[in-house]
XYZ file of C-alpha atoms in Angstrom:
402
model
C 0.002 0.002 -0.003
C 1.373 3.413 -0.989
C 1.226 6.012 1.753
C 2.566 9.569 1.896
C 1.864 13.072 0.677
C -1.439 13.445 -1.218
C 0.119 15.199 -4.187
C 2.765 12.488 -4.495
C 0.155 9.736 -4.399
C -1.906 11.557 -7.016
C 1.161 11.767 -9.254
C 1.823 8.046 -8.826
C -1.791 7.218 -9.684
C -1.717 9.510 -12.701
C 1.402 7.807 -14.013
C -0.091 4.366 -13.498
C -3.284 5.283 -15.361
C -1.419 6.883 -18.269
C 0.890 3.913 -18.521
C -2.017 1.467 -18.761
C -3.853 3.589 -21.313
C -0.736 3.519 -23.503
C -0.297 -0.230 -23.051
C -3.930 -1.111 -23.704
C -4.230 1.492 -26.501
C -7.983 1.651 -25.882
C -9.545 0.972 -22.479
C -12.692 1.879 -20.522
C -12.768 3.550 -17.110
C -14.161 0.352 -15.561
C -11.372 -1.758 -17.014
C -8.789 0.823 -15.917
C -10.058 0.450 -12.365
C -9.689 -3.333 -12.556
C -6.248 -3.254 -14.187
C -4.741 -0.661 -11.832
C -6.528 -1.634 -8.626
C -7.601 1.994 -8.133
C -11.176 2.729 -7.144
C -13.565 4.141 -9.763
C -13.730 7.591 -8.165
C -9.930 7.966 -8.337
C -9.894 6.822 -11.946
C -12.681 9.270 -12.867
C -10.905 12.250 -11.275
C -7.586 11.432 -12.969
C -9.232 10.800 -16.342
C -11.044 14.157 -16.127
C -7.692 15.920 -15.563
C -6.046 14.093 -18.447
C -8.952 14.970 -20.762
C -8.693 18.634 -19.767
C -4.965 18.533 -20.554
C -5.736 16.947 -23.957
C -3.379 14.056 -23.240
C -6.126 11.469 -23.793
C -9.378 11.394 -25.724
C -12.668 9.508 -25.591
C -14.314 7.340 -28.252
C -17.239 4.924 -28.285
C -16.494 1.282 -28.835
C -18.435 -0.310 -31.653
C -20.168 -3.554 -30.760
C -23.230 -5.501 -31.780
C -24.648 -6.334 -28.366
C -27.680 -4.596 -26.888
C -27.008 -1.745 -24.505
C -24.921 1.340 -24.188
C -21.616 1.306 -25.996
C -18.700 1.757 -23.556
C -16.647 4.967 -23.648
C -13.011 4.096 -24.442
C -9.919 6.087 -23.513
C -6.807 6.380 -25.667
C -3.618 8.432 -25.618
C -3.874 11.580 -27.744
C -0.933 10.862 -29.981
C -1.107 14.213 -31.746
C -0.929 16.273 -28.559
C 2.856 16.498 -28.814
C 5.915 15.096 -30.494
C 9.422 14.055 -29.485
C 12.662 14.114 -31.446
C 15.238 11.335 -31.284
C 18.698 11.996 -32.711
C 21.451 9.509 -33.445
C 24.720 11.430 -33.723
C 26.862 8.838 -35.496
C 30.163 9.062 -37.306
C 29.621 10.889 -40.643
C 25.835 10.796 -40.216
C 23.038 12.272 -38.114
C 19.747 10.409 -37.996
C 16.518 12.115 -36.923
C 13.236 10.441 -35.976
C 10.122 12.260 -34.755
C 7.412 10.234 -33.055
C 4.007 11.100 -31.664
C 3.088 10.452 -28.022
C 2.150 6.889 -28.915
C 5.704 6.210 -30.062
C 4.755 6.013 -33.771
C 7.338 7.488 -36.163
C 5.951 10.368 -38.207
C 9.222 11.571 -39.717
C 12.630 10.089 -40.578
C 15.698 11.784 -42.022
C 19.345 10.850 -42.367
C 21.917 13.594 -42.964
C 25.481 12.996 -44.130
C 28.271 14.726 -42.228
C 31.387 15.974 -43.997
C 33.022 17.298 -40.847
C 34.121 16.193 -37.389
C 34.417 19.765 -36.110
C 32.441 20.107 -32.901
C 31.290 23.702 -33.426
C 30.087 22.990 -36.985
C 28.086 19.971 -35.859
C 26.569 21.917 -32.948
C 25.455 24.625 -35.400
C 23.900 21.982 -37.653
C 22.040 20.394 -34.727
C 20.685 23.787 -33.634
C 19.432 24.595 -37.130
C 17.769 21.198 -37.549
C 16.145 21.157 -34.093
C 14.768 24.662 -34.658
C 13.284 23.402 -37.927
C 11.532 20.529 -36.126
C 10.261 22.896 -33.438
C 8.669 25.036 -36.126
C 7.311 21.998 -37.997
C 5.344 20.675 -34.996
C 4.613 23.963 -33.220
C 0.895 23.791 -34.001
C 0.284 20.720 -31.808
C -0.958 21.148 -28.240
C 2.506 20.697 -26.651
C 4.643 21.177 -29.739
C 8.022 19.489 -29.929
C 8.493 18.415 -26.331
C 12.104 17.370 -26.196
C 15.171 16.374 -28.207
C 17.224 13.435 -26.951
C 20.569 12.834 -28.632
C 22.372 9.522 -28.696
C 26.161 9.817 -28.803
C 28.538 7.028 -29.866
C 30.880 7.472 -26.916
C 31.030 7.775 -23.160
C 28.462 10.069 -21.566
C 28.554 10.827 -17.833
C 25.556 10.650 -15.526
C 25.312 14.472 -15.674
C 24.985 14.127 -19.504
C 28.405 15.517 -20.397
C 30.379 13.896 -23.198
C 33.539 12.345 -21.833
C 34.975 10.900 -25.025
C 33.811 10.132 -28.587
C 36.518 8.010 -30.258
C 35.345 8.491 -33.860
C 35.377 12.288 -33.512
C 38.185 12.468 -30.924
C 35.933 14.739 -28.856
C 36.828 15.037 -25.187
C 34.891 16.699 -22.341
C 32.212 18.415 -24.425
C 29.106 20.015 -22.865
C 26.788 19.421 -25.808
C 23.621 19.681 -23.689
C 24.629 23.089 -22.331
C 25.807 24.386 -25.718
C 22.446 23.502 -27.286
C 20.261 24.739 -24.431
C 22.067 28.095 -24.489
C 20.432 28.680 -27.873
C 17.361 26.418 -27.986
C 14.194 26.703 -25.902
C 13.533 22.995 -25.587
C 14.449 20.222 -23.174
C 17.701 18.598 -24.362
C 19.141 15.315 -23.124
C 22.416 13.580 -24.085
C 22.647 9.793 -23.743
C 24.868 6.954 -24.856
C 23.585 5.477 -28.143
C 23.789 1.830 -27.043
C 21.801 2.546 -23.872
C 19.064 4.153 -25.943
C 19.079 1.167 -28.315
C 18.716 -1.291 -25.454
C 15.847 0.813 -24.094
C 14.149 0.758 -27.518
C 14.441 -3.010 -27.767
C 12.778 -3.372 -24.360
C 10.054 -0.792 -25.019
C 9.154 -1.777 -28.582
C 10.089 -5.464 -28.929
C 10.948 -7.408 -25.773
C 8.445 -6.017 -23.286
C 8.874 -8.815 -20.757
C 12.654 -9.137 -20.915
C 14.001 -7.525 -17.733
C 17.602 -8.610 -18.368
C 18.521 -7.550 -21.884
C 21.732 -6.765 -23.691
C 21.771 -4.780 -26.946
C 25.068 -4.963 -28.811
C 25.641 -2.435 -31.576
C 28.076 -3.551 -34.271
C 28.890 -0.601 -36.534
C 31.889 1.726 -36.727
C 32.657 0.563 -33.176
C 30.914 -1.639 -30.613
C 28.588 -0.362 -27.925
C 26.571 -2.354 -25.409
C 23.389 -1.235 -23.681
C 22.471 -3.073 -20.482
C 19.039 -3.592 -18.987
C 19.165 -5.323 -15.570
C 15.966 -5.981 -13.642
C 14.169 -3.718 -16.119
C 16.471 -0.736 -15.568
C 19.290 0.727 -17.644
C 22.660 0.153 -15.990
C 25.007 3.059 -16.619
C 27.653 2.463 -13.961
C 29.257 4.717 -11.343
C 30.163 7.540 -13.742
C 27.769 6.560 -16.518
C 30.410 4.824 -18.636
C 29.335 1.177 -18.414
C 28.742 -0.844 -21.576
C 32.052 -0.027 -23.295
C 32.517 -3.689 -24.099
C 34.117 -2.832 -27.435
C 37.237 -1.975 -25.453
C 37.619 -5.236 -23.593
C 40.829 -6.893 -24.740
C 40.450 -10.183 -26.621
C 43.987 -10.346 -28.095
C 47.082 -9.630 -26.031
C 49.497 -7.327 -27.864
C 46.940 -6.961 -30.637
C 46.217 -3.961 -32.853
C 46.466 -0.470 -31.350
C 43.074 1.083 -30.562
C 42.077 4.769 -30.407
C 41.385 4.279 -26.683
C 45.099 3.590 -26.028
C 44.905 -0.169 -25.444
C 45.830 -2.997 -27.772
C 43.636 -5.880 -28.914
C 40.243 -4.295 -28.189
C 37.221 -6.342 -29.296
C 35.902 -3.675 -31.681
C 39.144 -3.830 -33.698
C 38.135 -7.366 -34.693
C 34.329 -7.507 -34.461
C 32.919 -4.127 -35.458
C 31.565 -3.848 -38.989
C 34.226 -1.244 -39.710
C 36.988 -3.708 -38.795
C 35.445 -6.336 -41.069
C 35.256 -3.899 -44.000
C 38.866 -2.805 -43.492
C 40.054 -6.412 -43.543
C 38.061 -7.107 -46.723
C 39.313 -3.933 -48.427
C 42.928 -4.725 -47.656
C 42.490 -8.201 -49.042
C 40.719 -6.910 -52.169
C 43.183 -4.006 -52.510
C 40.444 -1.393 -52.746
C 39.962 1.853 -50.843
C 36.161 1.725 -50.491
C 33.574 -1.012 -50.065
C 29.794 -0.621 -49.762
C 27.251 -2.781 -47.954
C 25.636 -3.504 -51.308
C 28.922 -4.789 -52.709
C 29.489 -6.952 -49.641
C 26.005 -8.406 -49.968
C 26.726 -9.322 -53.574
C 29.953 -11.081 -52.556
C 28.034 -13.043 -49.926
C 25.312 -13.993 -52.422
C 28.026 -15.146 -54.833
C 29.648 -17.127 -51.979
C 33.008 -15.595 -52.826
C 35.508 -17.918 -51.116
C 37.853 -15.245 -49.764
C 34.964 -13.144 -48.444
C 33.357 -16.145 -46.754
C 36.668 -17.137 -45.143
C 37.129 -13.624 -43.709
C 33.527 -13.658 -42.483
C 34.064 -16.992 -40.721
C 37.068 -15.521 -38.887
C 34.999 -12.453 -38.039
C 32.270 -14.690 -36.520
C 34.853 -16.428 -34.312
C 36.151 -13.112 -32.913
C 32.609 -11.846 -32.465
C 31.640 -15.014 -30.614
C 34.657 -14.661 -28.303
C 33.488 -11.290 -27.080
C 29.874 -12.392 -26.822
C 30.905 -15.372 -24.746
C 32.684 -13.074 -22.275
C 29.670 -10.754 -21.987
C 27.204 -13.608 -21.551
C 29.297 -15.074 -18.759
C 29.398 -11.699 -17.034
C 25.656 -10.929 -17.171
C 23.715 -14.184 -17.744
C 21.200 -12.239 -19.871
C 17.680 -13.262 -20.772
C 17.841 -11.662 -24.234
C 20.864 -10.721 -26.319
C 20.013 -8.444 -29.257
C 22.608 -7.952 -31.986
C 22.259 -4.893 -34.205
C 24.176 -5.475 -37.420
C 23.523 -4.987 -41.119
C 26.222 -7.500 -41.977
C 24.799 -10.299 -39.825
C 21.374 -9.757 -41.422
C 22.796 -10.440 -44.865
C 25.028 -13.341 -43.750
C 23.095 -16.661 -43.922
C 22.557 -18.481 -40.594
C 24.671 -15.927 -38.729
C 23.062 -16.566 -35.359
C 23.455 -20.354 -35.605
C 27.107 -19.935 -36.603
C 27.714 -17.712 -33.574
C 26.046 -20.198 -31.253
C 28.247 -22.998 -32.534
C 31.233 -21.084 -31.183
C 29.844 -21.119 -27.620
C 31.591 -24.201 -26.308
C 31.576 -23.426 -22.587
C 28.824 -24.898 -20.404
C 29.019 -21.638 -18.415
C 27.641 -19.529 -21.291
C 23.989 -19.442 -20.230
C 21.435 -17.049 -21.750
C 17.807 -17.014 -22.830
C 17.813 -16.026 -26.512
C 20.197 -14.564 -29.062
C 18.455 -12.535 -31.785
C 19.037 -9.978 -34.531
C 17.401 -6.607 -33.980
C 14.206 -5.870 -35.900
C 14.636 -2.149 -35.204
C 18.110 -2.060 -36.742
C 20.042 1.196 -36.658
C 16.863 3.158 -35.989
C 16.850 1.713 -32.458
C 18.917 4.553 -30.966
C 16.608 7.287 -32.307
C 13.488 5.303 -31.379
C 14.841 4.714 -27.885
C 15.463 8.434 -27.567
C 11.867 9.142 -28.525
C 10.537 6.524 -26.104
C 12.601 8.035 -23.288
C 11.251 11.474 -24.154
C 7.683 10.164 -23.973
C 8.311 8.462 -20.639
C 9.777 11.622 -19.111
C 7.085 13.912 -20.459
C 4.189 11.747 -19.262
C 6.022 11.000 -16.000
C 5.345 7.272 -16.110
C 7.565 4.613 -14.584
C 7.900 2.813 -17.909
C 6.299 2.670 -21.327
C 5.330 -0.255 -23.513
C 4.958 0.771 -27.149
C 3.991 -1.108 -30.285
C 4.764 0.018 -33.806
C 1.648 0.201 -35.986
C 3.638 -1.220 -38.899
C 7.020 -2.990 -39.180
C 9.956 -0.681 -39.751
C 11.045 -0.497 -43.352
C 14.798 -0.761 -43.618
C 16.224 2.400 -45.117
C 18.280 1.697 -48.216
C 21.903 2.802 -47.963
C 23.380 0.771 -50.772
C 26.189 3.248 -51.319
C 27.059 3.332 -47.602
C 30.240 1.625 -46.598
C 33.692 2.188 -45.205
C 36.891 3.596 -46.626
C 40.566 3.108 -45.811
C 41.993 6.495 -44.882
């Protein structure tokens, strides 16, 4: 039984009701009372407030039975919008969702610079555009949450971004000095793990999301909560050492996992073997479809190194769900089964190993979901996409040897 200050209890009840309306998508007052355990009077008062704030709306359920049609409650998706930003190397991805977590806009912008000030100026210009675009809604553009491919402290300051060589940057402060909107800076892998839990694996309290791209990032959900560590820097599994005296990494160590198991590392190895300076995902897919012997041999070695790191992580966390986000693994036949065959230890216990259905939109979607949760002040959100995500074609995307 919850006891305490009346205003606090009212806030808790409000959050519980909103959360259940989102989960159920359409629910009556009577059913809300049953689901939440709150009495009908409390539900009625809270619902009246939410209707006045235009956060929910009423509709009549259609049915063929005799009697009065029940009044159903649903979240007012168009009351406000949230912006999720994935600030990746050479690319910024933007997704806008409504309050139901449904994407209403997607855009990917190429970056030709690593200069911090230039990228900040670009972010300001784009966020201002989105503020203007959705200004006519009840609450407008509510927040912008930015996922960064690097270490972000608990106070949302950027500690280090290897790809950009940024150190100790106050991106949140630099943006809020110009923009009149709530800004949040988060680690990209944490946002991706959050998205997988919110949109796909609702019942998985212990989930790992492993991002395999230009580097490797790991988002951790333990007992249903994101684990960020003492300073906020947990999940940097790409920098665990799997080869003593191995290749030199940007972090200063040698033999880091991401030097052997990121997609960038795979592309570099393939390009060196092929003696080319640039290779696209489309070209790699063609080589896989043709079962090019050299390509397949390099991929088999890549799978072994990838499995080595995964084995270490699984032994550390005993996860229920391991989600791998990788464009390469999606085009490589039976990738998951091949990875599993490299788990020889009886100690490597986990629930399921899967490829992400959200792909590289997971970071931006996780940012939007977090923005919704914070705005509605609910303990958690469970969202369902109205339609499967359509993979964005980037056939000319790839990596180059510099």
